[in-house]
PDB file of C-alpha atoms in Angstrom:
ATOM      1  CA  UNK A 195      92.297-125.772  70.407  1.00  0.00           C
ATOM      2  CA  UNK A 196      89.037-124.028  69.529  1.00  0.00           C
ATOM      3  CA  UNK A 197      86.733-126.899  70.466  1.00  0.00           C
ATOM      4  CA  UNK A 198      88.836-127.857  73.506  1.00  0.00           C
ATOM      5  CA  UNK A 199      88.876-124.336  74.916  1.00  0.00           C
ATOM      6  CA  UNK A 200      85.142-123.905  74.379  1.00  0.00           C
ATOM      7  CA  UNK A 201      84.495-127.331  75.936  1.00  0.00           C
ATOM      8  CA  UNK A 202      86.634-126.438  78.951  1.00  0.00           C
ATOM      9  CA  UNK A 203      84.864-123.121  79.436  1.00  0.00           C
ATOM     10  CA  UNK A 204      81.410-124.699  79.160  1.00  0.00           C
ATOM     11  CA  UNK A 205      82.381-127.328  81.735  1.00  0.00           C
ATOM     12  CA  UNK A 206      83.367-124.442  83.996  1.00  0.00           C
ATOM     13  CA  UNK A 207      79.941-122.839  83.509  1.00  0.00           C
ATOM     14  CA  UNK A 208      78.124-126.162  84.023  1.00  0.00           C
ATOM     15  CA  UNK A 209      79.942-126.790  87.298  1.00  0.00           C
ATOM     16  CA  UNK A 210      78.700-123.475  88.626  1.00  0.00           C
ATOM     17  CA  UNK A 211      75.144-123.303  87.295  1.00  0.00           C
ATOM     18  CA  UNK A 212      72.959-126.162  85.998  1.00  0.00           C
ATOM     19  CA  UNK A 213      71.391-128.676  88.452  1.00  0.00           C
ATOM     20  CA  UNK A 214      72.211-131.654  86.216  1.00  0.00           C
ATOM     21  CA  UNK A 215      74.113-132.342  82.975  1.00  0.00           C
ATOM     22  CA  UNK A 216      74.168-135.390  80.704  1.00  0.00           C
ATOM     23  CA  UNK A 217      77.517-136.299  79.177  1.00  0.00           C
ATOM     24  CA  UNK A 218      77.940-137.399  75.568  1.00  0.00           C
ATOM     25  CA  UNK A 219      80.721-137.222  73.017  1.00  0.00           C
ATOM     26  CA  UNK A 220      80.918-137.451  69.236  1.00  0.00           C
ATOM     27  CA  UNK A 221      83.633-140.130  69.439  1.00  0.00           C
ATOM     28  CA  UNK A 222      81.506-142.408  71.636  1.00  0.00           C
ATOM     29  CA  UNK A 223      78.454-141.819  69.419  1.00  0.00           C
ATOM     30  CA  UNK A 224      80.591-142.670  66.389  1.00  0.00           C
ATOM     31  CA  UNK A 225      81.656-145.938  68.021  1.00  0.00           C
ATOM     32  CA  UNK A 226      78.023-146.817  68.750  1.00  0.00           C
ATOM     33  CA  UNK A 227      77.112-146.061  65.132  1.00  0.00           C
ATOM     34  CA  UNK A 228      79.884-148.276  63.772  1.00  0.00           C
ATOM     35  CA  UNK A 229      78.834-151.213  65.979  1.00  0.00           C
ATOM     36  CA  UNK A 230      75.240-151.227  64.780  1.00  0.00           C
ATOM     37  CA  UNK A 231      74.821-154.279  62.502  1.00  0.00           C
ATOM     38  CA  UNK A 232      72.541-152.506  60.045  1.00  0.00           C
ATOM     39  CA  UNK A 233      75.382-150.150  59.083  1.00  0.00           C
ATOM     40  CA  UNK A 234      78.136-152.715  58.570  1.00  0.00           C
ATOM     41  CA  UNK A 235      79.423-152.505  55.017  1.00  0.00           C
ATOM     42  CA  UNK A 236      76.926-149.775  54.130  1.00  0.00           C
ATOM     43  CA  UNK A 237      78.102-146.302  53.226  1.00  0.00           C
ATOM     44  CA  UNK A 238      75.918-143.599  54.720  1.00  0.00           C
ATOM     45  CA  UNK A 239      76.018-140.330  56.585  1.00  0.00           C
ATOM     46  CA  UNK A 240      77.282-141.106  60.097  1.00  0.00           C
ATOM     47  CA  UNK A 241      76.599-137.582  61.334  1.00  0.00           C
ATOM     48  CA  UNK A 242      72.858-138.004  60.809  1.00  0.00           C
ATOM     49  CA  UNK A 243      72.943-141.266  62.762  1.00  0.00           C
ATOM     50  CA  UNK A 244      75.019-139.735  65.573  1.00  0.00           C
ATOM     51  CA  UNK A 245      72.616-136.802  65.803  1.00  0.00           C
ATOM     52  CA  UNK A 246      69.767-139.305  65.913  1.00  0.00           C
ATOM     53  CA  UNK A 247      71.394-140.989  68.922  1.00  0.00           C
ATOM     54  CA  UNK A 248      71.582-137.665  70.759  1.00  0.00           C
ATOM     55  CA  UNK A 249      67.980-136.849  69.813  1.00  0.00           C
ATOM     56  CA  UNK A 250      66.809-140.258  71.046  1.00  0.00           C
ATOM     57  CA  UNK A 251      68.542-139.682  74.375  1.00  0.00           C
ATOM     58  CA  UNK A 252      66.762-136.338  74.823  1.00  0.00           C
ATOM     59  CA  UNK A 253      63.342-137.687  73.813  1.00  0.00           C
ATOM     60  CA  UNK A 254      63.690-140.649  76.194  1.00  0.00           C
ATOM     61  CA  UNK A 255      64.807-138.295  78.950  1.00  0.00           C
ATOM     62  CA  UNK A 256      61.736-136.078  78.557  1.00  0.00           C
ATOM     63  CA  UNK A 257      59.171-138.771  77.651  1.00  0.00           C
ATOM     64  CA  UNK A 258      57.864-138.930  81.212  1.00  0.00           C
ATOM     65  CA  UNK A 259      56.874-135.268  81.019  1.00  0.00           C
ATOM     66  CA  UNK A 260      55.130-135.663  77.658  1.00  0.00           C
ATOM     67  CA  UNK A 261      53.312-138.992  77.953  1.00  0.00           C
ATOM     68  CA  UNK A 262      51.448-140.939  80.594  1.00  0.00           C
ATOM     69  CA  UNK A 263      52.845-143.824  82.593  1.00  0.00           C
ATOM     70  CA  UNK A 264      52.553-145.741  85.835  1.00  0.00           C
ATOM     71  CA  UNK A 265      55.702-144.161  87.296  1.00  0.00           C
ATOM     72  CA  UNK A 266      56.587-140.998  85.419  1.00  0.00           C
ATOM     73  CA  UNK A 267      59.695-138.998  86.318  1.00  0.00           C
ATOM     74  CA  UNK A 268      60.472-135.352  85.564  1.00  0.00           C
ATOM     75  CA  UNK A 269      63.832-133.582  85.451  1.00  0.00           C
ATOM     76  CA  UNK A 270      63.510-132.248  88.995  1.00  0.00           C
ATOM     77  CA  UNK A 271      63.177-135.793  90.355  1.00  0.00           C
ATOM     78  CA  UNK A 272      66.282-136.828  88.424  1.00  0.00           C
ATOM     79  CA  UNK A 273      68.235-134.000  90.017  1.00  0.00           C
ATOM     80  CA  UNK A 274      66.892-134.797  93.484  1.00  0.00           C
ATOM     81  CA  UNK A 275      67.792-138.500  93.288  1.00  0.00           C
ATOM     82  CA  UNK A 276      70.933-138.638  91.151  1.00  0.00           C
ATOM     83  CA  UNK A 277      72.931-135.619  92.342  1.00  0.00           C
ATOM     84  CA  UNK A 278      74.234-136.207  95.887  1.00  0.00           C
ATOM     85  CA  UNK A 279      76.566-133.182  95.823  1.00  0.00           C
ATOM     86  CA  UNK A 280      76.004-129.865  93.985  1.00  0.00           C
ATOM     87  CA  UNK A 281      79.121-129.992  91.796  1.00  0.00           C
ATOM     88  CA  UNK A 282      78.889-133.691  90.935  1.00  0.00           C
ATOM     89  CA  UNK A 283      75.910-133.459  88.610  1.00  0.00           C
ATOM     90  CA  UNK A 284      77.394-135.000  85.454  1.00  0.00           C
ATOM     91  CA  UNK A 285      75.415-138.045  84.311  1.00  0.00           C
ATOM     92  CA  UNK A 286      76.714-140.646  81.862  1.00  0.00           C
ATOM     93  CA  UNK A 287      73.915-141.817  79.563  1.00  0.00           C
ATOM     94  CA  UNK A 288      73.451-145.265  78.042  1.00  0.00           C
ATOM     95  CA  UNK A 289      70.625-146.513  75.813  1.00  0.00           C
ATOM     96  CA  UNK A 290      69.112-149.776  74.639  1.00  0.00           C
ATOM     97  CA  UNK A 291      68.151-151.058  72.162  1.00  0.00           C
ATOM     98  CA  UNK A 292      70.644-149.753  69.605  1.00  0.00           C
ATOM     99  CA  UNK A 293      69.911-151.024  66.126  1.00  0.00           C
ATOM    100  CA  UNK A 294      68.517-154.456  66.962  1.00  0.00           C
ATOM    101  CA  UNK A 295      65.564-155.512  69.193  1.00  0.00           C
ATOM    102  CA  UNK A 296      66.424-156.643  72.723  1.00  0.00           C
ATOM    103  CA  UNK A 297      64.497-158.331  75.494  1.00  0.00           C
ATOM    104  CA  UNK A 298      63.593-156.438  78.652  1.00  0.00           C
ATOM    105  CA  UNK A 299      66.328-158.133  80.685  1.00  0.00           C
ATOM    106  CA  UNK A 300      68.888-157.449  77.973  1.00  0.00           C
ATOM    107  CA  UNK A 301      67.978-153.760  77.779  1.00  0.00           C
ATOM    108  CA  UNK A 302      68.454-153.255  81.510  1.00  0.00           C
ATOM    109  CA  UNK A 303      71.887-154.888  81.330  1.00  0.00           C
ATOM    110  CA  UNK A 304      72.849-153.045  78.132  1.00  0.00           C
ATOM    111  CA  UNK A 305      72.557-149.531  79.578  1.00  0.00           C
ATOM    112  CA  UNK A 306      75.471-150.305  81.926  1.00  0.00           C
ATOM    113  CA  UNK A 307      77.656-151.772  79.180  1.00  0.00           C
ATOM    114  CA  UNK A 308      80.401-149.545  77.787  1.00  0.00           C
ATOM    115  CA  UNK A 309      79.284-150.286  74.199  1.00  0.00           C
ATOM    116  CA  UNK A 310      75.947-148.571  74.890  1.00  0.00           C
ATOM    117  CA  UNK A 311      77.328-145.437  76.562  1.00  0.00           C
ATOM    118  CA  UNK A 312      77.196-142.085  74.788  1.00  0.00           C
ATOM    119  CA  UNK A 313      80.432-141.200  76.570  1.00  0.00           C
ATOM    120  CA  UNK A 314      83.744-143.045  76.610  1.00  0.00           C
ATOM    121  CA  UNK A 315      83.120-144.497  80.058  1.00  0.00           C
ATOM    122  CA  UNK A 316      82.798-147.921  81.670  1.00  0.00           C
ATOM    123  CA  UNK A 317      80.150-147.389  84.327  1.00  0.00           C
ATOM    124  CA  UNK A 318      79.793-151.104  85.060  1.00  0.00           C
ATOM    125  CA  UNK A 319      83.370-151.272  86.362  1.00  0.00           C
ATOM    126  CA  UNK A 320      83.456-147.933  88.157  1.00  0.00           C
ATOM    127  CA  UNK A 321      81.963-146.533  91.360  1.00  0.00           C
ATOM    128  CA  UNK A 322      78.362-145.339  91.020  1.00  0.00           C
ATOM    129  CA  UNK A 323      76.991-142.551  93.212  1.00  0.00           C
ATOM    130  CA  UNK A 324      73.441-143.044  91.915  1.00  0.00           C
ATOM    131  CA  UNK A 325      71.671-144.400  88.878  1.00  0.00           C
ATOM    132  CA  UNK A 326      68.459-143.716  86.993  1.00  0.00           C
ATOM    133  CA  UNK A 327      66.557-146.054  84.660  1.00  0.00           C
ATOM    134  CA  UNK A 328      63.943-144.410  82.452  1.00  0.00           C
ATOM    135  CA  UNK A 329      61.861-147.088  80.756  1.00  0.00           C
ATOM    136  CA  UNK A 330      59.472-146.632  77.842  1.00  0.00           C
ATOM    137  CA  UNK A 331      56.949-149.225  76.675  1.00  0.00           C
ATOM    138  CA  UNK A 332      55.097-152.150  78.217  1.00  0.00           C
ATOM    139  CA  UNK A 333      57.336-152.824  81.216  1.00  0.00           C
ATOM    140  CA  UNK A 334      55.833-153.314  84.673  1.00  0.00           C
ATOM    141  CA  UNK A 335      57.116-152.096  88.026  1.00  0.00           C
ATOM    142  CA  UNK A 336      57.739-155.720  89.027  1.00  0.00           C
ATOM    143  CA  UNK A 337      59.915-156.316  85.953  1.00  0.00           C
ATOM    144  CA  UNK A 338      61.911-153.150  86.613  1.00  0.00           C
ATOM    145  CA  UNK A 339      62.475-154.037  90.282  1.00  0.00           C
ATOM    146  CA  UNK A 340      63.466-157.610  89.404  1.00  0.00           C
ATOM    147  CA  UNK A 341      66.079-156.364  86.942  1.00  0.00           C
ATOM    148  CA  UNK A 342      67.506-153.865  89.429  1.00  0.00           C
ATOM    149  CA  UNK A 343      67.830-156.624  92.022  1.00  0.00           C
ATOM    150  CA  UNK A 344      69.558-158.820  89.437  1.00  0.00           C
ATOM    151  CA  UNK A 345      72.016-156.087  88.409  1.00  0.00           C
ATOM    152  CA  UNK A 346      72.855-154.731  91.863  1.00  0.00           C
ATOM    153  CA  UNK A 347      75.349-157.463  92.650  1.00  0.00           C
ATOM    154  CA  UNK A 348      77.460-156.560  89.630  1.00  0.00           C
ATOM    155  CA  UNK A 349      77.485-152.785  90.188  1.00  0.00           C
ATOM    156  CA  UNK A 350      79.770-150.899  92.581  1.00  0.00           C
ATOM    157  CA  UNK A 351      77.307-148.562  94.291  1.00  0.00           C
ATOM    158  CA  UNK A 352      78.892-146.304  96.884  1.00  0.00           C
ATOM    159  CA  UNK A 353      78.316-147.693 100.378  1.00  0.00           C
ATOM    160  CA  UNK A 354      76.028-144.932 101.622  1.00  0.00           C
ATOM    161  CA  UNK A 355      73.681-145.260  98.635  1.00  0.00           C
ATOM    162  CA  UNK A 356      73.385-148.965  97.883  1.00  0.00           C
ATOM    163  CA  UNK A 357      69.706-148.556  96.954  1.00  0.00           C
ATOM    164  CA  UNK A 358      70.366-145.432  94.882  1.00  0.00           C
ATOM    165  CA  UNK A 359      68.227-146.290  91.851  1.00  0.00           C
ATOM    166  CA  UNK A 360      65.537-144.028  90.422  1.00  0.00           C
ATOM    167  CA  UNK A 361      63.065-145.709  88.078  1.00  0.00           C
ATOM    168  CA  UNK A 362      60.729-144.037  85.613  1.00  0.00           C
ATOM    169  CA  UNK A 363      58.052-145.928  83.639  1.00  0.00           C
ATOM    170  CA  UNK A 364      56.455-144.280  80.602  1.00  0.00           C
ATOM    171  CA  UNK A 365      53.780-146.275  78.783  1.00  0.00           C
ATOM    172  CA  UNK A 366      54.520-144.851  75.320  1.00  0.00           C
ATOM    173  CA  UNK A 367      57.474-146.531  73.537  1.00  0.00           C
ATOM    174  CA  UNK A 368      59.703-144.786  70.987  1.00  0.00           C
ATOM    175  CA  UNK A 369      58.563-144.810  67.365  1.00  0.00           C
ATOM    176  CA  UNK A 370      59.030-148.219  65.703  1.00  0.00           C
ATOM    177  CA  UNK A 371      60.113-149.853  68.969  1.00  0.00           C
ATOM    178  CA  UNK A 372      58.243-151.947  71.537  1.00  0.00           C
ATOM    179  CA  UNK A 373      60.280-150.682  74.479  1.00  0.00           C
ATOM    180  CA  UNK A 374      63.472-148.820  75.349  1.00  0.00           C
ATOM    181  CA  UNK A 375      65.590-148.045  78.409  1.00  0.00           C
ATOM    182  CA  UNK A 376      67.686-144.941  79.078  1.00  0.00           C
ATOM    183  CA  UNK A 377      70.263-145.295  81.841  1.00  0.00           C
ATOM    184  CA  UNK A 378      71.634-142.235  83.643  1.00  0.00           C
ATOM    185  CA  UNK A 379      74.640-142.967  85.831  1.00  0.00           C
ATOM    186  CA  UNK A 380      76.347-140.542  88.182  1.00  0.00           C
ATOM    187  CA  UNK A 381      79.590-142.434  87.782  1.00  0.00           C
ATOM    188  CA  UNK A 382      83.127-141.772  88.961  1.00  0.00           C
ATOM    189  CA  UNK A 383      84.252-142.840  85.476  1.00  0.00           C
ATOM    190  CA  UNK A 384      83.440-139.262  84.444  1.00  0.00           C
ATOM    191  CA  UNK A 385      86.834-138.338  85.905  1.00  0.00           C
ATOM    192  CA  UNK A 386      88.497-140.029  82.925  1.00  0.00           C
ATOM    193  CA  UNK A 387      86.638-137.688  80.577  1.00  0.00           C
ATOM    194  CA  UNK A 388      87.681-134.601  82.508  1.00  0.00           C
ATOM    195  CA  UNK A 389      91.287-135.802  82.623  1.00  0.00           C
ATOM    196  CA  UNK A 390      91.327-136.390  78.860  1.00  0.00           C
ATOM    197  CA  UNK A 391      89.964-132.895  78.154  1.00  0.00           C
ATOM    198  CA  UNK A 392      92.507-131.350  80.514  1.00  0.00           C
ATOM    199  CA  UNK A 393      95.464-133.185  78.966  1.00  0.00           C
ATOM    200  CA  UNK A 394      94.503-132.387  75.386  1.00  0.00           C
ATOM    201  CA  UNK A 395      93.906-128.744  76.283  1.00  0.00           C
ATOM    202  CA  UNK A 396      97.250-128.404  78.074  1.00  0.00           C
ATOM    203  CA  UNK A 397      99.184-129.665  75.057  1.00  0.00           C
ATOM    204  CA  UNK A 398      98.321-126.456  73.258  1.00  0.00           C
ATOM    205  CA  UNK A 399      97.849-124.159  76.234  1.00  0.00           C
ATOM    206  CA  UNK A 400     101.389-124.703  77.521  1.00  0.00           C
ATOM    207  CA  UNK A 401     102.730-122.982  74.388  1.00  0.00           C
ATOM    208  CA  UNK A 402      99.806-120.512  74.343  1.00  0.00           C
ATOM    209  CA  UNK A 403      98.731-121.722  70.892  1.00  0.00           C
ATOM    210  CA  UNK A 404      95.548-119.980  69.631  1.00  0.00           C
ATOM    211  CA  UNK A 405      95.066-118.238  72.985  1.00  0.00           C
ATOM    212  CA  UNK A 406      94.899-114.811  71.310  1.00  0.00           C
ATOM    213  CA  UNK A 407      91.525-115.722  69.805  1.00  0.00           C
ATOM    214  CA  UNK A 408      90.060-115.938  73.301  1.00  0.00           C
ATOM    215  CA  UNK A 409      91.837-113.138  75.138  1.00  0.00           C
ATOM    216  CA  UNK A 410      89.970-110.683  72.923  1.00  0.00           C
ATOM    217  CA  UNK A 411      86.803-111.613  74.823  1.00  0.00           C
ATOM    218  CA  UNK A 412      87.952-112.980  78.195  1.00  0.00           C
ATOM    219  CA  UNK A 413      90.917-112.648  80.508  1.00  0.00           C
ATOM    220  CA  UNK A 414      93.595-115.261  81.090  1.00  0.00           C
ATOM    221  CA  UNK A 415      92.322-115.545  84.665  1.00  0.00           C
ATOM    222  CA  UNK A 416      89.013-116.949  83.411  1.00  0.00           C
ATOM    223  CA  UNK A 417      90.792-119.559  81.281  1.00  0.00           C
ATOM    224  CA  UNK A 418      93.042-120.559  84.179  1.00  0.00           C
ATOM    225  CA  UNK A 419      90.102-120.753  86.581  1.00  0.00           C
ATOM    226  CA  UNK A 420      88.172-122.936  84.122  1.00  0.00           C
ATOM    227  CA  UNK A 421      91.101-125.358  83.979  1.00  0.00           C
ATOM    228  CA  UNK A 422      91.427-125.418  87.778  1.00  0.00           C
ATOM    229  CA  UNK A 423      87.728-126.187  88.260  1.00  0.00           C
ATOM    230  CA  UNK A 424      87.810-129.104  85.812  1.00  0.00           C
ATOM    231  CA  UNK A 425      90.894-130.497  87.598  1.00  0.00           C
ATOM    232  CA  UNK A 426      89.125-130.156  90.963  1.00  0.00           C
ATOM    233  CA  UNK A 427      86.007-131.869  89.610  1.00  0.00           C
ATOM    234  CA  UNK A 428      88.014-134.858  88.367  1.00  0.00           C
ATOM    235  CA  UNK A 429      89.757-135.067  91.750  1.00  0.00           C
ATOM    236  CA  UNK A 430      86.420-135.139  93.607  1.00  0.00           C
ATOM    237  CA  UNK A 431      85.155-138.035  91.487  1.00  0.00           C
ATOM    238  CA  UNK A 432      88.447-139.904  91.962  1.00  0.00           C
ATOM    239  CA  UNK A 433      88.297-139.408  95.720  1.00  0.00           C
ATOM    240  CA  UNK A 434      84.786-140.869  95.904  1.00  0.00           C
ATOM    241  CA  UNK A 435      85.851-143.817  93.756  1.00  0.00           C
ATOM    242  CA  UNK A 436      88.245-144.848  96.554  1.00  0.00           C
ATOM    243  CA  UNK A 437      86.030-144.165  99.576  1.00  0.00           C
ATOM    244  CA  UNK A 438      85.455-147.210 101.756  1.00  0.00           C
ATOM    245  CA  UNK A 439      82.844-147.616 104.500  1.00  0.00           C
ATOM    246  CA  UNK A 440      84.065-146.775 107.986  1.00  0.00           C
ATOM    247  CA  UNK A 441      83.531-149.630 110.395  1.00  0.00           C
ATOM    248  CA  UNK A 442      81.554-148.768 113.488  1.00  0.00           C
ATOM    249  CA  UNK A 443      83.432-148.930 116.790  1.00  0.00           C
ATOM    250  CA  UNK A 444      82.621-151.882 119.017  1.00  0.00           C
ATOM    251  CA  UNK A 445      80.172-150.793 121.750  1.00  0.00           C
ATOM    252  CA  UNK A 446      81.517-150.742 125.287  1.00  0.00           C
ATOM    253  CA  UNK A 447      80.094-153.231 127.829  1.00  0.00           C
ATOM    254  CA  UNK A 448      77.118-151.800 129.740  1.00  0.00           C
ATOM    255  CA  UNK A 449      78.742-152.224 133.171  1.00  0.00           C
ATOM    256  CA  UNK A 450      81.625-149.918 132.173  1.00  0.00           C
TER     257      UNK A 450
END
């Protein structure tokens, strides 16, 4: 209950305040860690590796502000291009390579694969409102554009933003790597995450388990409002996942 209630409340604050938020979860990071070949059959500390994944995501996100490149991107540009509506600013992050070297084409495809997401989400098979690709290393603009063109046919971009890709190119690769790609997807699959948090929270909240720990510092109205906002957010993403383009009416003949 403790972590769920705190998570719910922070989602409530994030809906109201920050311009953009990247989603990640310990369970998804754990799955990524377990799939890395170098760790199979080797006992180690998974928490260090999971923290390393989160740290890599942050360093790739901010690389364009710290190093030079032919097409650098800062956080304000990410907000401007990937957040079409103020409340829908939750970005699902995916990274490549993870554990083993990959070619440029493979890295671009990997960041949309569910096995490379830092959240339990399948962005490749869900509606995308916008997408960002932050590339580090020796990758040209032509290579980036060619890969976007190749991937577009397999991605469900919302009809009013079919070209909704933001590309960043930073010349400096991560340590011990030749290149890397961070994908940021404003995906309707985020609704599944919000639904899961709501359902797990309600299992305990319906019987008011552990609630007394929180009512010492906040009112029940704040807890209820937090739950309502998360439900509304999931509903907005679900609604956009079903939106279809409206066909234009046939023009009337000129002589009428």
